[in-house]
Amino acid sequence: MTAANPWRPGPAAPDGTAPGRPRVLVLRALGLGDLLAAVPALRALRRHLPGHELVLAAPGRLSAAAAATGLVDRLLPAAAPGRAVPGELPWTGPEPDLAVDLHGNGPPSHLLLQRLRPRRLFAYAHPGTPDIAGPVWRDDEHERERWCRLLGWYGVPADPGEVAIPRPEVPSPAPGAVVVHPGADAAARRWPPERFAAVAAVLRRRGHEVVVTAGAGEEDLARFVAQAAGLPRGAVLGGAADVPFGVLAALVARARCVVVGDTGLAHLATALGTPSVVLFGPVAPRLWGPPSHPRHRVLWHPGGDGSPRPGDAHGPRSDARLLRITVDEVLGAVEELPVPTTPLGPAPARPHAPAPAPVPGHAP
């Protein structure tokens, strides 16, 4: 469905000149994976409004990642615990010409943006904010498609397959390595470290260089995986702090592949066109998985009634569905991945089939 009154930039000043460069404020105050899942929507806004300044409200730690997309002019620092909505935004100057809610759906984010008095607001409809005439929210929808559909309703064409970000020009610290990332921001999406170590050990014996990456606070986890796998001490990147985004992007862009759970590094592999094996548990890959392409493999054993969210994505322990994935399955998926070539760019997702190809013999 398309809105009856597609939005266009505001009027010119009486003398015919633009009244200063108009600004678009996009609220997406979440994590790295959330930012990268919004790249198709950000690209659509940039293409539709080339003369606007595009301001992204997101955590300050994502400033380098936001800049690396080539789509954001400025980051407005904004964050809240977990996936909550920030209490306020440090917005200054004239009201936004347009505010876009890519954070979620409901009064907290809607009202936060409405307080800035934007000329127009793009958001999903919600009974708590009946003055917003947006499209209907769907729970069972891939994250990339969700935000592209929102923009399309307001007359801004958006393609969920436009996932690519520019490949970094800096050299990789470990070109051709297999990147193993055992962390995630919730225990429910962390495969057991002993299994990551077993995968890393076998891959090393098969002749692969293996690098273990860690976000801030994950040093003990990464060190355990590396030591249990018999990797050298220098095989761990990050842990005491996040790996600088430029280094991380260079590592992933030139990796043999990435082995990772449902977390931000999986989305970085998608954005850079790097082969990946992604392990899913409480949430279905058809909601958050990589594009449908042979270079991306997903493992998921949902069982039950086939719900797209059979578990708690933010639960305190590894999800039961994640635990059904075996070491041999992961190793088999790695060996089945195509060998990347240089340069290797991301393959576009099919707009109406965002879920990746399941590993043969496993649950879709």
Coordinates of C-alpha atoms in Angstrom, one line a residue:
M1 CA 0.0 0.0 0.0
T2 CA 1.3 3.5 -0.8
A3 CA 0.2 6.6 1.1
A4 CA -2.2 8.9 -0.7
N5 CA 0.1 11.9 -0.2
P6 CA 3.7 10.9 -0.9
W7 CA 6.1 13.3 1.0
R8 CA 8.4 15.6 -0.8
P9 CA 10.9 18.2 0.6
G10 CA 9.6 21.4 2.1
P11 CA 8.9 24.6 0.2
A12 CA 11.5 27.1 -0.9
A13 CA 11.9 30.5 0.6
P14 CA 10.0 33.4 -0.9
D15 CA 13.0 34.4 -3.1
G16 CA 13.0 30.9 -4.6
T17 CA 16.2 29.7 -2.7
A18 CA 16.3 26.7 -0.3
P19 CA 15.8 27.8 3.3
G20 CA 19.1 26.2 4.4
R21 CA 20.0 22.5 3.9
P22 CA 17.0 20.5 5.3
R23 CA 17.7 17.6 7.6
V24 CA 16.3 14.1 7.9
L25 CA 16.5 12.5 11.4
V26 CA 16.5 8.7 11.5
L27 CA 16.1 7.0 14.8
R28 CA 17.9 3.7 15.1
A29 CA 19.5 3.8 18.5
L30 CA 20.4 0.1 18.7
G31 CA 23.5 -2.1 17.8
L32 CA 25.8 -2.8 14.9
G33 CA 23.6 -5.5 13.4
D34 CA 20.6 -3.2 13.6
L35 CA 22.4 -0.4 11.8
L36 CA 23.5 -2.7 9.0
A37 CA 20.0 -4.2 8.7
A38 CA 18.8 -0.6 8.1
V39 CA 21.3 0.0 5.3
P40 CA 18.7 -0.6 2.5
A41 CA 16.3 1.9 4.1
L42 CA 19.1 4.5 4.6
R43 CA 20.2 4.1 1.0
A44 CA 16.6 4.7 -0.1
L45 CA 16.4 7.9 1.9
R46 CA 19.7 9.1 0.6
R47 CA 18.7 8.5 -3.0
H48 CA 15.3 10.1 -2.5
L49 CA 16.6 13.2 -0.7
P50 CA 20.0 13.9 -2.1
G51 CA 20.0 17.5 -0.9
H52 CA 19.2 16.7 2.7
E53 CA 21.6 16.2 5.6
L54 CA 20.9 12.7 6.9
V55 CA 21.3 12.5 10.7
L56 CA 21.3 9.1 12.4
A57 CA 20.3 8.9 16.1
A58 CA 22.4 6.0 17.3
P59 CA 24.9 5.1 20.0
G60 CA 28.1 7.0 19.7
R61 CA 30.2 3.8 19.5
L62 CA 28.7 3.3 16.0
S63 CA 30.0 6.5 14.6
A64 CA 32.7 4.8 12.5
A65 CA 30.3 2.1 11.3
A66 CA 27.7 4.7 10.3
A67 CA 30.3 6.7 8.4
A68 CA 31.5 3.6 6.7
T69 CA 28.1 3.0 5.1
G70 CA 28.6 6.2 3.1
L71 CA 25.0 7.0 3.7
V72 CA 25.0 9.1 6.9
D73 CA 26.2 12.7 7.2
R74 CA 26.2 12.9 11.0
L75 CA 25.6 10.7 14.0
L76 CA 23.5 12.1 16.8
P77 CA 24.5 10.2 20.0
A78 CA 21.5 8.4 21.4
A79 CA 21.3 5.2 23.5
A80 CA 19.3 3.4 26.1
P81 CA 19.7 0.1 28.0
G82 CA 18.9 -3.0 26.0
R83 CA 16.6 -2.2 23.1
A84 CA 14.7 0.6 25.0
V85 CA 14.0 4.0 23.4
P86 CA 16.2 6.8 24.5
G87 CA 14.6 9.3 26.8
E88 CA 15.7 12.3 24.8
L89 CA 17.6 13.4 21.8
P90 CA 20.3 16.2 21.8
W91 CA 18.8 17.8 18.7
T92 CA 19.6 21.5 18.1
G93 CA 18.7 24.0 15.5
P94 CA 15.6 24.0 13.3
E95 CA 13.0 21.2 13.4
P96 CA 13.8 18.2 11.1
D97 CA 12.2 18.4 7.7
L98 CA 11.5 14.7 8.2
A99 CA 11.9 12.2 11.1
V100 CA 11.9 8.5 10.4
D101 CA 11.3 5.9 13.1
L102 CA 13.4 2.9 12.3
H103 CA 13.8 2.0 16.0
G104 CA 10.6 0.0 16.6
N105 CA 6.9 0.6 16.8
G106 CA 5.0 2.3 19.6
P107 CA 4.4 5.5 21.5
P108 CA 7.9 5.8 23.1
S109 CA 9.8 6.2 19.9
H110 CA 6.9 8.0 18.1
L111 CA 6.5 10.6 20.9
L112 CA 10.3 11.1 21.2
L113 CA 10.4 12.2 17.5
Q114 CA 7.2 14.1 17.7
R115 CA 8.6 16.3 20.5
L116 CA 11.1 17.6 17.9
R117 CA 8.2 18.9 15.8
P118 CA 9.3 17.5 12.4
R119 CA 7.4 18.7 9.3
R120 CA 6.7 15.0 8.6
L121 CA 7.1 11.8 10.5
F122 CA 7.4 8.3 8.9
A123 CA 6.4 5.6 11.3
Y124 CA 4.2 2.5 11.6
A125 CA 0.7 3.0 12.8
H126 CA -0.1 2.2 16.5
P127 CA -3.3 2.7 18.5
G128 CA -1.3 4.6 21.2
T129 CA -0.4 7.3 18.6
P130 CA -3.6 7.5 16.4
D131 CA -2.5 10.7 14.8
I132 CA 0.2 8.8 12.8
A133 CA -1.4 7.3 9.7
G134 CA 1.3 4.8 8.8
P135 CA 1.2 1.2 7.6
V136 CA 0.3 -1.8 9.7
W137 CA 3.1 -3.4 11.6
R138 CA 3.8 -7.1 10.9
D139 CA 5.5 -9.3 13.5
D140 CA 6.5 -12.0 10.9
E141 CA 8.6 -9.9 8.6
H142 CA 12.3 -9.7 7.9
E143 CA 14.0 -6.7 9.4
R144 CA 15.3 -5.4 6.1
E145 CA 11.9 -5.7 4.4
R146 CA 10.2 -4.1 7.4
W147 CA 11.8 -0.8 7.0
C148 CA 11.8 -0.8 3.2
R149 CA 8.0 -1.4 3.3
L150 CA 7.6 1.5 5.7
L151 CA 9.4 3.9 3.3
G152 CA 7.5 2.5 0.3
W153 CA 4.1 3.2 2.0
Y154 CA 5.2 6.9 2.2
G155 CA 6.2 6.9 -1.4
V156 CA 10.0 6.3 -1.1
P157 CA 11.0 3.3 -3.1
A158 CA 13.3 1.0 -1.2
D159 CA 15.0 -2.3 -2.1
P160 CA 15.8 -4.7 0.8
G161 CA 18.4 -6.3 -1.4
E162 CA 20.6 -3.2 -1.3
V163 CA 22.7 -4.4 1.6
A164 CA 26.2 -3.5 0.5
I165 CA 28.6 -1.1 2.2
P166 CA 31.9 0.0 0.7
R167 CA 34.8 -2.4 1.2
P168 CA 37.5 -0.9 3.4
E169 CA 40.8 0.1 1.7
V170 CA 43.0 -0.6 4.8
P171 CA 44.8 -4.0 4.9
S172 CA 43.4 -6.9 6.9
P173 CA 45.3 -8.0 10.0
A174 CA 44.8 -11.6 8.9
P175 CA 43.9 -11.9 5.2
G176 CA 42.2 -15.2 4.3
A177 CA 41.6 -16.3 7.9
V178 CA 38.4 -17.9 9.2
V179 CA 36.9 -15.5 11.7
V180 CA 35.2 -17.1 14.6
H181 CA 33.0 -14.8 16.8
P182 CA 31.6 -16.6 19.9
G183 CA 30.0 -13.6 21.5
A184 CA 26.5 -12.0 21.3
D185 CA 24.8 -9.4 23.4
A186 CA 22.5 -12.1 25.1
A187 CA 23.3 -15.6 26.3
A188 CA 20.4 -17.0 24.4
R189 CA 22.2 -16.4 21.1
R190 CA 25.6 -17.7 22.2
W191 CA 26.5 -21.2 21.1
P192 CA 28.6 -22.9 23.8
P193 CA 32.2 -21.8 23.8
E194 CA 33.4 -25.4 23.9
R195 CA 31.8 -26.0 20.6
F196 CA 33.3 -22.9 19.0
A197 CA 36.7 -24.1 20.3
A198 CA 36.1 -27.5 18.7
V199 CA 35.3 -25.9 15.4
A200 CA 38.3 -23.7 15.5
A201 CA 40.6 -26.6 16.5
V202 CA 39.5 -28.7 13.5
L203 CA 39.7 -25.8 11.1
R204 CA 43.3 -25.1 12.2
R205 CA 44.2 -28.7 11.8
R206 CA 42.8 -28.5 8.2
G207 CA 45.2 -25.7 7.4
H208 CA 43.1 -22.6 8.0
E209 CA 44.3 -19.6 9.9
V210 CA 41.7 -18.9 12.6
V211 CA 41.1 -15.6 14.3
V212 CA 38.7 -15.2 17.3
T213 CA 37.0 -11.8 17.6
A214 CA 35.5 -10.3 20.7
G215 CA 33.5 -7.2 21.6
A216 CA 34.1 -5.2 24.7
G217 CA 33.8 -7.4 27.8
E218 CA 34.1 -10.6 25.9
E219 CA 37.9 -11.1 26.4
D220 CA 37.6 -14.1 28.8
L221 CA 35.2 -15.8 26.3
A222 CA 37.5 -15.3 23.4
R223 CA 40.6 -16.3 25.3
F224 CA 38.9 -19.5 26.4
V225 CA 37.9 -20.4 22.8
A226 CA 41.4 -19.7 21.5
Q227 CA 43.2 -21.6 24.2
A228 CA 40.9 -24.6 24.0
A229 CA 41.4 -24.7 20.3
G230 CA 45.2 -24.5 20.6
L231 CA 45.4 -21.1 18.8
P232 CA 48.3 -18.7 19.4
R233 CA 47.8 -15.8 21.8
G234 CA 47.7 -13.3 18.9
A235 CA 44.7 -15.1 17.4
V236 CA 42.3 -13.0 19.6
L237 CA 41.3 -9.6 18.5
G238 CA 39.3 -7.3 20.8
G239 CA 37.8 -8.2 24.2
A240 CA 39.1 -5.5 26.5
A241 CA 37.4 -3.1 24.1
D242 CA 35.7 -3.4 20.8
V243 CA 37.9 -4.0 17.7
P244 CA 38.1 -0.6 16.0
F245 CA 35.5 -0.8 13.2
G246 CA 37.9 -0.1 10.4
V247 CA 40.1 -3.0 11.5
L248 CA 37.1 -5.3 12.0
A249 CA 35.7 -4.4 8.6
A250 CA 39.0 -5.0 6.9
L251 CA 39.3 -8.4 8.7
V252 CA 35.9 -9.5 7.7
A253 CA 36.1 -8.2 4.1
R254 CA 39.1 -10.3 3.4
A255 CA 38.3 -13.3 5.5
R256 CA 37.9 -16.9 4.1
C257 CA 34.6 -16.9 6.0
V258 CA 32.9 -15.9 9.3
V259 CA 31.4 -18.4 11.8
V260 CA 29.1 -16.5 14.0
G261 CA 25.8 -16.5 15.9
D262 CA 22.8 -14.2 15.3
T263 CA 24.7 -11.0 16.1
G264 CA 26.3 -7.9 14.5
L265 CA 29.2 -9.6 12.9
A266 CA 26.9 -11.7 10.8
H267 CA 25.4 -8.6 9.4
L268 CA 28.8 -7.2 8.7
A269 CA 29.7 -10.3 6.7
T270 CA 26.5 -9.8 4.7
A271 CA 27.2 -6.1 4.1
L272 CA 30.8 -6.9 2.8
G273 CA 29.9 -10.0 0.8
T274 CA 32.0 -12.4 2.9
P275 CA 30.9 -16.0 3.1
S276 CA 29.3 -16.9 6.5
V277 CA 27.9 -19.7 8.6
V278 CA 25.3 -18.2 10.9
L279 CA 23.9 -20.1 13.9
F280 CA 20.3 -19.4 14.9
G281 CA 18.3 -20.3 18.0
P282 CA 15.5 -18.3 19.5
V283 CA 14.7 -16.3 16.4
A284 CA 14.2 -17.6 12.9
P285 CA 16.7 -16.7 10.1
R286 CA 13.7 -15.6 8.0
L287 CA 13.5 -12.6 10.3
W288 CA 17.1 -11.7 10.8
G289 CA 19.2 -13.9 8.5
P290 CA 21.5 -13.1 5.6
P291 CA 20.4 -12.8 2.0
S292 CA 19.6 -15.9 0.0
H293 CA 22.9 -16.8 -1.6
P294 CA 25.3 -19.8 -1.6
R295 CA 27.9 -17.7 0.2
H296 CA 25.7 -17.5 3.3
R297 CA 24.7 -20.7 5.2
V298 CA 22.3 -20.8 8.1
L299 CA 21.9 -23.5 10.7
W300 CA 18.6 -23.7 12.6
H301 CA 16.6 -26.5 14.3
P302 CA 13.4 -24.9 15.4
G303 CA 11.1 -27.8 16.2
G304 CA 7.7 -27.0 17.7
D305 CA 5.1 -25.2 15.7
G306 CA 7.4 -23.3 13.4
S307 CA 7.0 -20.0 15.1
P308 CA 9.5 -17.3 13.9
R309 CA 10.3 -16.5 17.5
P310 CA 10.1 -19.8 19.4
G311 CA 12.5 -18.6 22.1
D312 CA 13.6 -15.5 24.1
A313 CA 16.3 -13.7 22.0
H314 CA 17.5 -11.9 25.2
G315 CA 17.3 -14.9 27.6
P316 CA 19.9 -15.7 30.2
R317 CA 21.1 -19.1 28.8
S318 CA 21.8 -20.7 25.4
D319 CA 18.5 -21.3 23.6
A320 CA 17.5 -25.0 23.3
R321 CA 17.3 -24.7 19.5
L322 CA 20.8 -23.3 19.3
L323 CA 22.1 -26.2 21.3
R324 CA 20.7 -28.6 18.7
I325 CA 23.4 -27.4 16.2
T326 CA 26.4 -29.7 16.3
V327 CA 30.1 -29.1 15.7
D328 CA 30.0 -31.4 12.7
E329 CA 27.2 -29.4 11.1
V330 CA 29.2 -26.2 11.4
L331 CA 32.3 -27.8 10.0
G332 CA 30.4 -29.2 7.1
A333 CA 28.8 -25.8 6.4
V334 CA 32.2 -24.1 6.4
E335 CA 33.6 -26.6 3.9
E336 CA 30.6 -26.2 1.6
L337 CA 31.1 -22.4 1.3
P338 CA 32.4 -21.0 -1.9
V339 CA 36.0 -19.7 -1.8
P340 CA 35.9 -15.9 -2.0
T341 CA 37.6 -14.1 -4.8
T342 CA 39.1 -10.6 -4.8
P343 CA 37.4 -8.2 -5.0
L344 CA 34.2 -9.8 -3.7
G345 CA 31.1 -7.6 -3.3
P346 CA 27.8 -8.5 -1.6
A347 CA 25.3 -10.4 -3.7
P348 CA 21.9 -8.7 -3.6
A349 CA 19.1 -10.3 -1.7
R350 CA 16.0 -11.2 -3.5
P351 CA 13.4 -8.6 -2.4
H352 CA 10.6 -11.2 -1.8
A353 CA 12.8 -14.0 -0.5
P354 CA 15.1 -12.6 2.2
A355 CA 15.7 -15.8 4.1
P356 CA 19.0 -17.5 3.3
A357 CA 19.3 -21.0 1.8
P358 CA 19.1 -23.6 4.6
V359 CA 21.8 -26.2 4.8
P360 CA 20.5 -29.3 2.9
G361 CA 19.0 -31.8 5.3
H362 CA 18.2 -29.2 8.0
A363 CA 15.1 -27.4 9.0
P364 CA 14.2 -24.3 6.8

